[in-house]
mmCIF file of C-alpha atoms in Angstrom:
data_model
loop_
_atom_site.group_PDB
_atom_site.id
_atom_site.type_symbol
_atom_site.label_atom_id
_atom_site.label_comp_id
_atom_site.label_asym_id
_atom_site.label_seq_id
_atom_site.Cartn_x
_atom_site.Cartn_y
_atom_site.Cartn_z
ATOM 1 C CA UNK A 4 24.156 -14.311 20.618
ATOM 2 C CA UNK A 5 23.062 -10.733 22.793
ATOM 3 C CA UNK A 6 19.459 -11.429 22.016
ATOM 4 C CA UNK A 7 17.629 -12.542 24.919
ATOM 5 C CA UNK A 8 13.696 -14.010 24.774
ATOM 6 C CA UNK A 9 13.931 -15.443 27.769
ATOM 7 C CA UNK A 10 9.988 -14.216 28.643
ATOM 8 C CA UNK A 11 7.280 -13.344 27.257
ATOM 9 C CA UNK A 12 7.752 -13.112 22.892
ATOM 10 C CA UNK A 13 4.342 -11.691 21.397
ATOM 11 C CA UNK A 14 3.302 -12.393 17.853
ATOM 12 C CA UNK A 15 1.538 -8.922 17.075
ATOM 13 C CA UNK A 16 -0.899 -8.833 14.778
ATOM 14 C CA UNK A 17 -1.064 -6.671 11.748
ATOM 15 C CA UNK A 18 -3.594 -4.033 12.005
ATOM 16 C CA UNK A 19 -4.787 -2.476 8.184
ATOM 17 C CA UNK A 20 -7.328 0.897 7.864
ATOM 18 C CA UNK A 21 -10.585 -0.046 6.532
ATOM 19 C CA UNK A 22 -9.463 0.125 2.966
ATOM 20 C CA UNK A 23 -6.976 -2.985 3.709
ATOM 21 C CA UNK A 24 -3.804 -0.621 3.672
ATOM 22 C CA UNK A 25 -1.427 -1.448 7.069
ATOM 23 C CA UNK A 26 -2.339 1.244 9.816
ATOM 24 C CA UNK A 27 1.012 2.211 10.731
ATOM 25 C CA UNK A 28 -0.963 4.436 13.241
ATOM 26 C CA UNK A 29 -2.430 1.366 15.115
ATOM 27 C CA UNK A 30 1.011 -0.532 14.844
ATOM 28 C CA UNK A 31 2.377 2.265 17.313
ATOM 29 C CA UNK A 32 -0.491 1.517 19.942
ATOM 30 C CA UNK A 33 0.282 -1.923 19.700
ATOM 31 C CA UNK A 34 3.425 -2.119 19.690
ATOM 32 C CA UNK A 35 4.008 0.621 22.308
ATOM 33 C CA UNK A 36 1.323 -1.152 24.192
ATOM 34 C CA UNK A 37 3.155 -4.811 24.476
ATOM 35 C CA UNK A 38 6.645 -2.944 24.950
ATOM 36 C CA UNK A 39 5.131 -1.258 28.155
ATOM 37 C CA UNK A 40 4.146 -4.526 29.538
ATOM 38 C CA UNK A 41 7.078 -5.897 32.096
ATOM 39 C CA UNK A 42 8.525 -9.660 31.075
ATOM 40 C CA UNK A 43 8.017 -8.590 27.075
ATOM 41 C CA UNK A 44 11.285 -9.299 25.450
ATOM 42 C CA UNK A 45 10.865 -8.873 21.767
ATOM 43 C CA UNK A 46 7.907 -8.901 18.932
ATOM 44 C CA UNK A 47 7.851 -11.377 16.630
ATOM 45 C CA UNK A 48 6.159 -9.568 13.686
ATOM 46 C CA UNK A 49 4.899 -10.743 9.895
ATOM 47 C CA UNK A 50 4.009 -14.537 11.157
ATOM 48 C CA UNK A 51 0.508 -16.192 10.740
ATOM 49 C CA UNK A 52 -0.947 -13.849 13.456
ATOM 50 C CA UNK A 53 0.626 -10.888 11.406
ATOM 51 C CA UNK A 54 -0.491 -12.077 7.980
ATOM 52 C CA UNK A 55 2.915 -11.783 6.597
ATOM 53 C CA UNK A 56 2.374 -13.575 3.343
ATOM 54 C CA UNK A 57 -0.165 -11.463 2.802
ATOM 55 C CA UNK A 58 1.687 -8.518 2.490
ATOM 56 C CA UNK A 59 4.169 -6.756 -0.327
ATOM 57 C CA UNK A 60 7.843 -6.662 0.011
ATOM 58 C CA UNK A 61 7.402 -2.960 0.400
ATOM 59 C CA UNK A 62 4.307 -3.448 3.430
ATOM 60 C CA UNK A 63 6.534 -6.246 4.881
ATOM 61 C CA UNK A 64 9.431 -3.646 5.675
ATOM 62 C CA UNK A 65 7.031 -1.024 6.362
ATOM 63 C CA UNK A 66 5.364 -3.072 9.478
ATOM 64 C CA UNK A 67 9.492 -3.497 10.733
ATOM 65 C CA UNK A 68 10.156 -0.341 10.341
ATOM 66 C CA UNK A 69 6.454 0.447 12.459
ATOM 67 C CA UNK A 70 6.966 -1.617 15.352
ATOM 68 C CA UNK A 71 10.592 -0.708 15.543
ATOM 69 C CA UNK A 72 9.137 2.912 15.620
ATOM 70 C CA UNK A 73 6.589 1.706 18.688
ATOM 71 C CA UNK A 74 8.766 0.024 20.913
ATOM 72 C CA UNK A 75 12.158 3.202 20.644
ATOM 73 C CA UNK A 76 14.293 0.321 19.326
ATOM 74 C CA UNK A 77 14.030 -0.786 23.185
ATOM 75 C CA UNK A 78 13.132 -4.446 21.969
ATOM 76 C CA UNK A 79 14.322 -6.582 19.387
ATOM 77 C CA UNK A 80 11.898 -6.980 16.386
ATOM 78 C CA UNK A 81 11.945 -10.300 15.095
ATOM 79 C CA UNK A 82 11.169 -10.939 11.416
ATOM 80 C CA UNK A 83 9.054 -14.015 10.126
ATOM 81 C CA UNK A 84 10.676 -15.435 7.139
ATOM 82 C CA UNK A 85 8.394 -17.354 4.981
ATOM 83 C CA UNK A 86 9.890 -17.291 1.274
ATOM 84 C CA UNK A 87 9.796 -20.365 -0.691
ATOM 85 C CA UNK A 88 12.915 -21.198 -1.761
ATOM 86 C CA UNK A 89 16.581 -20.787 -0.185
ATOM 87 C CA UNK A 90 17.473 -17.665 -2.561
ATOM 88 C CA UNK A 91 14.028 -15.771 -1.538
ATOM 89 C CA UNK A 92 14.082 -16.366 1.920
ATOM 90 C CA UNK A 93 17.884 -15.345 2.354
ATOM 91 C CA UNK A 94 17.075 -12.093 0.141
ATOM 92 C CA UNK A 95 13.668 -11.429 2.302
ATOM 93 C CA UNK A 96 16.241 -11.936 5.148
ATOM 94 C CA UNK A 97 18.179 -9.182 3.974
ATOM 95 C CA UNK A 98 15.379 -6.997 3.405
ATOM 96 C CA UNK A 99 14.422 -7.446 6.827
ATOM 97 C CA UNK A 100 17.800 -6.661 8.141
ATOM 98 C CA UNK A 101 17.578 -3.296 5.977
ATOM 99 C CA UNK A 102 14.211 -2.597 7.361
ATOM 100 C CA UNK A 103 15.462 -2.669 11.349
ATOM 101 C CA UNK A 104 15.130 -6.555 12.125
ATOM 102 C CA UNK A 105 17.323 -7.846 14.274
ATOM 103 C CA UNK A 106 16.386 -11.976 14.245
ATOM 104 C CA UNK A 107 14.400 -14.189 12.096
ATOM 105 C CA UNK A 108 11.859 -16.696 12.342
ATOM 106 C CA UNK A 109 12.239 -19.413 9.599
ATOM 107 C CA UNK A 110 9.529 -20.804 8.551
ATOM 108 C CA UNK A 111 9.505 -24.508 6.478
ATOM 109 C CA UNK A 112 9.417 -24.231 2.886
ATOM 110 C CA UNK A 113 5.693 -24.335 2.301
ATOM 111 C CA UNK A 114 5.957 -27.016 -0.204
ATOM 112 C CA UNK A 115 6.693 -29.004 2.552
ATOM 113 C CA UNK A 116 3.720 -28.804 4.434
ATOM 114 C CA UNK A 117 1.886 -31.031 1.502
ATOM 115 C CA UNK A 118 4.993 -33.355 0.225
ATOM 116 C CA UNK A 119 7.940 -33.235 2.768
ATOM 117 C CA UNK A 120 11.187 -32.187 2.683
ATOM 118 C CA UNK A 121 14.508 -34.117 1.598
ATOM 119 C CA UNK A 122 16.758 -35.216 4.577
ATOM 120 C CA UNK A 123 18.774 -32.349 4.968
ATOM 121 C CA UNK A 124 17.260 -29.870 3.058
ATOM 122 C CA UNK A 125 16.092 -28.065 5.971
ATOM 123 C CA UNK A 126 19.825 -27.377 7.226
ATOM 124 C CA UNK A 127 20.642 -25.987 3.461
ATOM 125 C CA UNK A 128 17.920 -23.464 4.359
ATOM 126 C CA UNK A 129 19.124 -22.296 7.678
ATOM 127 C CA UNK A 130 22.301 -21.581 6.284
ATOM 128 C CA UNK A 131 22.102 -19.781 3.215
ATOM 129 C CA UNK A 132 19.406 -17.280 5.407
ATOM 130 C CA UNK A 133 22.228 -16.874 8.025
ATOM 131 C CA UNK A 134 25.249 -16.304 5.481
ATOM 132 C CA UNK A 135 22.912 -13.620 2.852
ATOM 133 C CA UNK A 136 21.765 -11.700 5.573
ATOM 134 C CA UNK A 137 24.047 -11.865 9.022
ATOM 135 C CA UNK A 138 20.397 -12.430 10.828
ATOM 136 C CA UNK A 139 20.437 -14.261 14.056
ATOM 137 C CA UNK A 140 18.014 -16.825 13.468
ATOM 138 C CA UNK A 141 15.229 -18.596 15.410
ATOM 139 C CA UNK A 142 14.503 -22.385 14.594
ATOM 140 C CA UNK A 143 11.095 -23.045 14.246
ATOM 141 C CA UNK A 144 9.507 -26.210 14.644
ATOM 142 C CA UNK A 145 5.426 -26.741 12.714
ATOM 143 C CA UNK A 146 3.244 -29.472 14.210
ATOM 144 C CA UNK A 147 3.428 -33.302 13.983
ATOM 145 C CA UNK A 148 0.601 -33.235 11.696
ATOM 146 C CA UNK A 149 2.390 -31.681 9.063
ATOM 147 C CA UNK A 150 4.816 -33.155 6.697
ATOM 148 C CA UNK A 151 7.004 -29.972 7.568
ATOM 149 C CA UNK A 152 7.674 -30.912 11.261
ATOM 150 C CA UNK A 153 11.593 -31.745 11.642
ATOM 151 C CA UNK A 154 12.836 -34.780 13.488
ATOM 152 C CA UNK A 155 14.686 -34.773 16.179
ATOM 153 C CA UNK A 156 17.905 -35.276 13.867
ATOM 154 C CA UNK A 157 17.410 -32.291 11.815
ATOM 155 C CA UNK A 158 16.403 -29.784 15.168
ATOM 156 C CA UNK A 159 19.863 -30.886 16.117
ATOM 157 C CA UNK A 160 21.149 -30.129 13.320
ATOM 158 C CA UNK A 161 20.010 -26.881 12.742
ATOM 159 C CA UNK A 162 20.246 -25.908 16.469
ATOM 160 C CA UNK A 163 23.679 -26.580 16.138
ATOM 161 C CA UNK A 164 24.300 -24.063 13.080
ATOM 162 C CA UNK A 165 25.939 -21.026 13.179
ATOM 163 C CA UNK A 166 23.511 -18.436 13.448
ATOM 164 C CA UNK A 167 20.995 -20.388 15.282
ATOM 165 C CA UNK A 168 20.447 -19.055 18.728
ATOM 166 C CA UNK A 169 16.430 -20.538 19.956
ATOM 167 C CA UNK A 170 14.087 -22.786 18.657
ATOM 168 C CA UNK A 171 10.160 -21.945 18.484
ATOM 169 C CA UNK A 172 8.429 -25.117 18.941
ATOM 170 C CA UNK A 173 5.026 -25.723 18.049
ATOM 171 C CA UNK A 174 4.959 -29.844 17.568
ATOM 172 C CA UNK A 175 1.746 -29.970 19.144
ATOM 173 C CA UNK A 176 2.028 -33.523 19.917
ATOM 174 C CA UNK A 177 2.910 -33.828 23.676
ATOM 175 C CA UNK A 178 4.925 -37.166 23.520
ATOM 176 C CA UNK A 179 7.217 -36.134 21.055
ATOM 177 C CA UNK A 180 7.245 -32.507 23.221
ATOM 178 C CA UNK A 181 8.475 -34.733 26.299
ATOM 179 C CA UNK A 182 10.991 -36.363 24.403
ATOM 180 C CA UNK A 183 12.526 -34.182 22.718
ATOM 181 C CA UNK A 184 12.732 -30.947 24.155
ATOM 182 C CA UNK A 185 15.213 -32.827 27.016
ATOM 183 C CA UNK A 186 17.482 -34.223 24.282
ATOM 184 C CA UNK A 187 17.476 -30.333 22.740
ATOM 185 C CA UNK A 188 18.022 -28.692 26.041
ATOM 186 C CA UNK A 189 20.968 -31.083 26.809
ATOM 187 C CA UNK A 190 22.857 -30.986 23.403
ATOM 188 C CA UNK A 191 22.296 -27.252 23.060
ATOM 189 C CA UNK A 192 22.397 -25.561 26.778
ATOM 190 C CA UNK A 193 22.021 -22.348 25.611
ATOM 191 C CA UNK A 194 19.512 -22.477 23.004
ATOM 192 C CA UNK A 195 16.679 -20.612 23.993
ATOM 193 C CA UNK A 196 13.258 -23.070 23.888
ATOM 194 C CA UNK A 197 10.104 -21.158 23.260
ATOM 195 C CA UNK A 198 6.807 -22.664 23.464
ATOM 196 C CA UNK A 199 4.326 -21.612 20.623
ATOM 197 C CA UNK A 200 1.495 -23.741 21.758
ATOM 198 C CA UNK A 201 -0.813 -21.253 22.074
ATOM 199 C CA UNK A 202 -3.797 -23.823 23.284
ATOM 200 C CA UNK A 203 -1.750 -26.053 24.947
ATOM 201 C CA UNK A 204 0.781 -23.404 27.708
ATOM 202 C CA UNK A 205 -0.176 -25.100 30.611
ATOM 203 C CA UNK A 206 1.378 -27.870 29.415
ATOM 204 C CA UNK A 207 4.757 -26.800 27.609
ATOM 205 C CA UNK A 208 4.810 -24.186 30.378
ATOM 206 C CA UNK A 209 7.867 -26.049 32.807
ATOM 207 C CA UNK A 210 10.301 -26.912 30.519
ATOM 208 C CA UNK A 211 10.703 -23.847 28.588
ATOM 209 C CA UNK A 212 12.896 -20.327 28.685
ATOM 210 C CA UNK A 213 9.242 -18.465 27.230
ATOM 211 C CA UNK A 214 6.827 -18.228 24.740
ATOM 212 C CA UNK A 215 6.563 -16.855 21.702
ATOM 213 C CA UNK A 216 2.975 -17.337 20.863
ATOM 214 C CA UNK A 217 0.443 -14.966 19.004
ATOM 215 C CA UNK A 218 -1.737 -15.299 22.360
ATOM 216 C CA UNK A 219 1.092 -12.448 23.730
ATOM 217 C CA UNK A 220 -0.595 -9.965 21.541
ATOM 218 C CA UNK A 221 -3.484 -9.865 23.094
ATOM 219 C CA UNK A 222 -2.986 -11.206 26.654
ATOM 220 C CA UNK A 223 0.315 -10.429 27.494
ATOM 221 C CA UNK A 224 -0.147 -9.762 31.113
ATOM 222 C CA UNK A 225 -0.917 -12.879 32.339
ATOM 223 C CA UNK A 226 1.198 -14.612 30.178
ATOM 224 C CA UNK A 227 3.690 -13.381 31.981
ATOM 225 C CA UNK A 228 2.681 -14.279 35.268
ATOM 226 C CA UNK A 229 2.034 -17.836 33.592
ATOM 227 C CA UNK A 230 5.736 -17.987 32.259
ATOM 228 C CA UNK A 231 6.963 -16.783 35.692
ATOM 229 C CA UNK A 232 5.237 -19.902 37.342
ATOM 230 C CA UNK A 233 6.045 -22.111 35.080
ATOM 231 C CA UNK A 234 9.868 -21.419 35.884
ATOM 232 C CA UNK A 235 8.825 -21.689 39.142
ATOM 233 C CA UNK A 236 7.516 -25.244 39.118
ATOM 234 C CA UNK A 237 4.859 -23.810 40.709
ATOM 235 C CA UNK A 238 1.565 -25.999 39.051
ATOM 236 C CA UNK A 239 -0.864 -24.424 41.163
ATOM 237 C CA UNK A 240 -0.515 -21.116 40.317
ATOM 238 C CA UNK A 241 -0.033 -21.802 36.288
ATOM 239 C CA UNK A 242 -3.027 -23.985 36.390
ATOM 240 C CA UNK A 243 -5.434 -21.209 38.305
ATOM 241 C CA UNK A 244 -3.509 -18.864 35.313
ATOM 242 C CA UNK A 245 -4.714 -21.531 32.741
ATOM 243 C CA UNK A 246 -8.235 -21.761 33.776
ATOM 244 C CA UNK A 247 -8.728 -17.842 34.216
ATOM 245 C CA UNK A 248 -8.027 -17.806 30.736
ATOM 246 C CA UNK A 249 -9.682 -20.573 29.349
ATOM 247 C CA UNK A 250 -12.590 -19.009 28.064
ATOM 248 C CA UNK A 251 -10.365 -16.770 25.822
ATOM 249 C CA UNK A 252 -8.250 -19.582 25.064
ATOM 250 C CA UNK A 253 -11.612 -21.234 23.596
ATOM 251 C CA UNK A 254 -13.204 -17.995 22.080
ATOM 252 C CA UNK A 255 -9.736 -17.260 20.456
ATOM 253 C CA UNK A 256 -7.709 -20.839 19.415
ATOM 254 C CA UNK A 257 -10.596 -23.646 19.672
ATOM 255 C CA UNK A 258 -12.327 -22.654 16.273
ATOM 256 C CA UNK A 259 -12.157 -24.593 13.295
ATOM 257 C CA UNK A 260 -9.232 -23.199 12.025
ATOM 258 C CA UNK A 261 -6.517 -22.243 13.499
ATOM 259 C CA UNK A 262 -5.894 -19.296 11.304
ATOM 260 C CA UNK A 263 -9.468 -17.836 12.616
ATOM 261 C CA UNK A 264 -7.431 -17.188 15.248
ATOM 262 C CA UNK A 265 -5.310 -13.904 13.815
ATOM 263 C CA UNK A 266 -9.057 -12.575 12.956
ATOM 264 C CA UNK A 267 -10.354 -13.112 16.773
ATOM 265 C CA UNK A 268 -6.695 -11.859 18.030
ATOM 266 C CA UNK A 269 -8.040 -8.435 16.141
ATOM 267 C CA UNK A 270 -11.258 -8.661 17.444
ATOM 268 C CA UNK A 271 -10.077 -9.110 21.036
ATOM 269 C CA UNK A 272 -7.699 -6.454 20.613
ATOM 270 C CA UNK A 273 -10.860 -3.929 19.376
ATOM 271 C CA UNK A 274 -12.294 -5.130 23.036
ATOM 272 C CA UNK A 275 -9.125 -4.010 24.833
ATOM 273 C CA UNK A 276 -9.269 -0.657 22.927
ATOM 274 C CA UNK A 277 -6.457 -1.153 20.891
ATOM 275 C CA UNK A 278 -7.457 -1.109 17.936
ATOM 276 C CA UNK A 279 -11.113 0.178 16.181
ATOM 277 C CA UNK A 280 -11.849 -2.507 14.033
ATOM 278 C CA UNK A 281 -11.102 -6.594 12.924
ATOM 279 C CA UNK A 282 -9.774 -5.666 9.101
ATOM 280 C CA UNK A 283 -7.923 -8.671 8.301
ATOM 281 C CA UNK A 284 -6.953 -9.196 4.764
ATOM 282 C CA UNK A 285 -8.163 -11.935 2.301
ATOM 283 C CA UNK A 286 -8.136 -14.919 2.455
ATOM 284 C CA UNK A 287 -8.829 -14.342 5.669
ATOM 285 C CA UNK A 288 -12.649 -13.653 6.635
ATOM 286 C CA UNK A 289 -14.505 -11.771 9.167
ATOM 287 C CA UNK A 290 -15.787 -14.294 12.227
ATOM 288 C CA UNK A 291 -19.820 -14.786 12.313
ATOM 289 C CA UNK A 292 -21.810 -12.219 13.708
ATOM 290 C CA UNK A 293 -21.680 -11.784 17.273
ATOM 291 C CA UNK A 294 -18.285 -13.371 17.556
ATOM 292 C CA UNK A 295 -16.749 -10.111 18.718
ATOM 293 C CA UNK A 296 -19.252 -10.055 21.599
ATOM 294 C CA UNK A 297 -18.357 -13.451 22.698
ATOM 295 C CA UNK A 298 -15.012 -12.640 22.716
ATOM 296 C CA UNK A 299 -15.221 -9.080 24.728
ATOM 297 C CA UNK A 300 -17.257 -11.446 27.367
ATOM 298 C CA UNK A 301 -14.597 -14.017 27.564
ATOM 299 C CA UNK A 302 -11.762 -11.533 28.493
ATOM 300 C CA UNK A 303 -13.649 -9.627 30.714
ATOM 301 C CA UNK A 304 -14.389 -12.755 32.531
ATOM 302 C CA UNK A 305 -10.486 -13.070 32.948
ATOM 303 C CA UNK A 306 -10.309 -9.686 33.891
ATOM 304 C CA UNK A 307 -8.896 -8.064 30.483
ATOM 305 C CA UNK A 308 -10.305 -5.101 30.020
ATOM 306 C CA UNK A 309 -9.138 -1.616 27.832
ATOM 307 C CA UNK A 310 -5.727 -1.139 28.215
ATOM 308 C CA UNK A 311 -4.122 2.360 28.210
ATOM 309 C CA UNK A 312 -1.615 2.791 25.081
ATOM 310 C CA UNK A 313 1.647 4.885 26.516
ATOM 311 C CA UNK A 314 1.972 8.451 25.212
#
């Protein structure tokens, strides 16, 4: 695999005009935003922070074909794959391709959030995604409190398919984190780990190649000094990183869902100029009054302030 996220992997949001439509117009300032910033090496775009199930199969290629626009082609734009079934998500997979993608994020069969999966059903998915659509494809790992986590069996499997070239792990459970991500890293050298843990990086931050969290999309710049000293074994500075941007980290992730977090992501992003307003589509709701003022405060405390968008 040529693709290289060894750094800093934002998970953009997906900005819409007023009337809900997708504001190809703001993608550009985004995207040509987060490409500007140094230790970015891809966007990761129609995840949960992008509201990609929300969207069309006509919107969904239309937000590839907009951040591919914003970056020159300069970066890789990574699809999130989120169909149901193995047919749908290979197919979406190809769409994706045809829209500019160049990797995929696969996401569990959502079914499998509420019931689990069968033992190697997972693997079944991986591959028919790869051999439909040619994608290189990121493995990506949900939380321990879901019945769509893998084991450590199946993340070896999978790792080990063709195709497969880094695994996005969100397990959110740091035993199994300090268990497992060894055993991965020495069956698989050259898998690329990637942290997703957006409330939990100081943590996950030393044994990993990056991150590839939605928190890139808004804070990218000291994520990036925060991956840097986290390769550096260097606690002190990732920890003074950490607590500089705790009070976003709270304003942003430590809500009472987690999904509230792609609506504050928007609202942080209308503090740092990017965008003019917190449109997110339904389900999704607006945050209570005032949230958007608590969240300007909390990254101007960490000194993030308007950001100039490149020409």
């Amino acid at each position: 695999m040529t693709i290289d996220l060894r750094g800093l992997v934002p998970a953009p949001v997906t900005p819409f005009n007023r009337d809900g439509s997708v504001d190809v117009d703001a993608i550009h300032r985004l995207g040509a935003w987060l490409g500007s910033v140094e230790g970015v090496k891809g966007l990761v775009v129609l995840g949960h922070a992008g509201e990609g199930t929300f969207l069309t199969q006509d919107e969904q290629a239309l937000v590839i074909r907009a951040f591919k626009e914003s970056v020159n082609g300069e970066l890789p734009i990574i699809a999130g794959i989120t169909g149901e079934g193995n047919m749908v998500a290979a197919l979406e997979a190809k769409r994706a391709v045809e829209a500019g993608a160049e990797a995929g994020l696969v996401y569990p069969s959502h079914g499998w959030l509420r019931f689990g999966y069968q033992k190697g059903a997972p693997q079944t998915r991986y591959k028919e995604i790869f051999e439909t659509s040619g994608l290189p494809l990121i493995l990506f790992q949900y939380p321990d409190a879901t019945k769509a986590t893998y084991d450590l069996e199946t993340q070896l499997e999978i790792a080990g398919q063709e195709g497969v070239f880094a695994t996005k792990n969100g397990v959110r459970n740091m035993k199994r984190w300090d268990t497992e991500i060894p055993v991965l890293r020495a069956a698989y050298p050259d898998l690329q780990i990637l942290t997703c843990h957006d409330e939990y990086l100081l943590h996950t931050m030393f044994d990993v190649d990056g991150a590839l969290v939605g928190y890139g999309g808004l804070a990218p710049e000291p994520l990036v000094e925060l991956i840097a000293a986290g390769k550096a074994k260097d606690y002190a500075a990732a920890r003074a990183i950490h607590d500089r941007l705790l009070p976003v980290t709270k304003n942003v992730y430590h809500r009472g869902s987690h999904m509230e977090g792609t609506v504050a992501l928007k609202e942080g992003l209308v503090a740092r100029g990017i965008l003019e307003h917190a449109t997110v589509r339904p389900p999704l709701l607006p945050l209570a009054e005032g949230a958007g003022d608590e969240i300007a405060l909390a990254l101007k405390s960490a000194n993030l302030g308007s950001v100039t968008v490149p020409a």
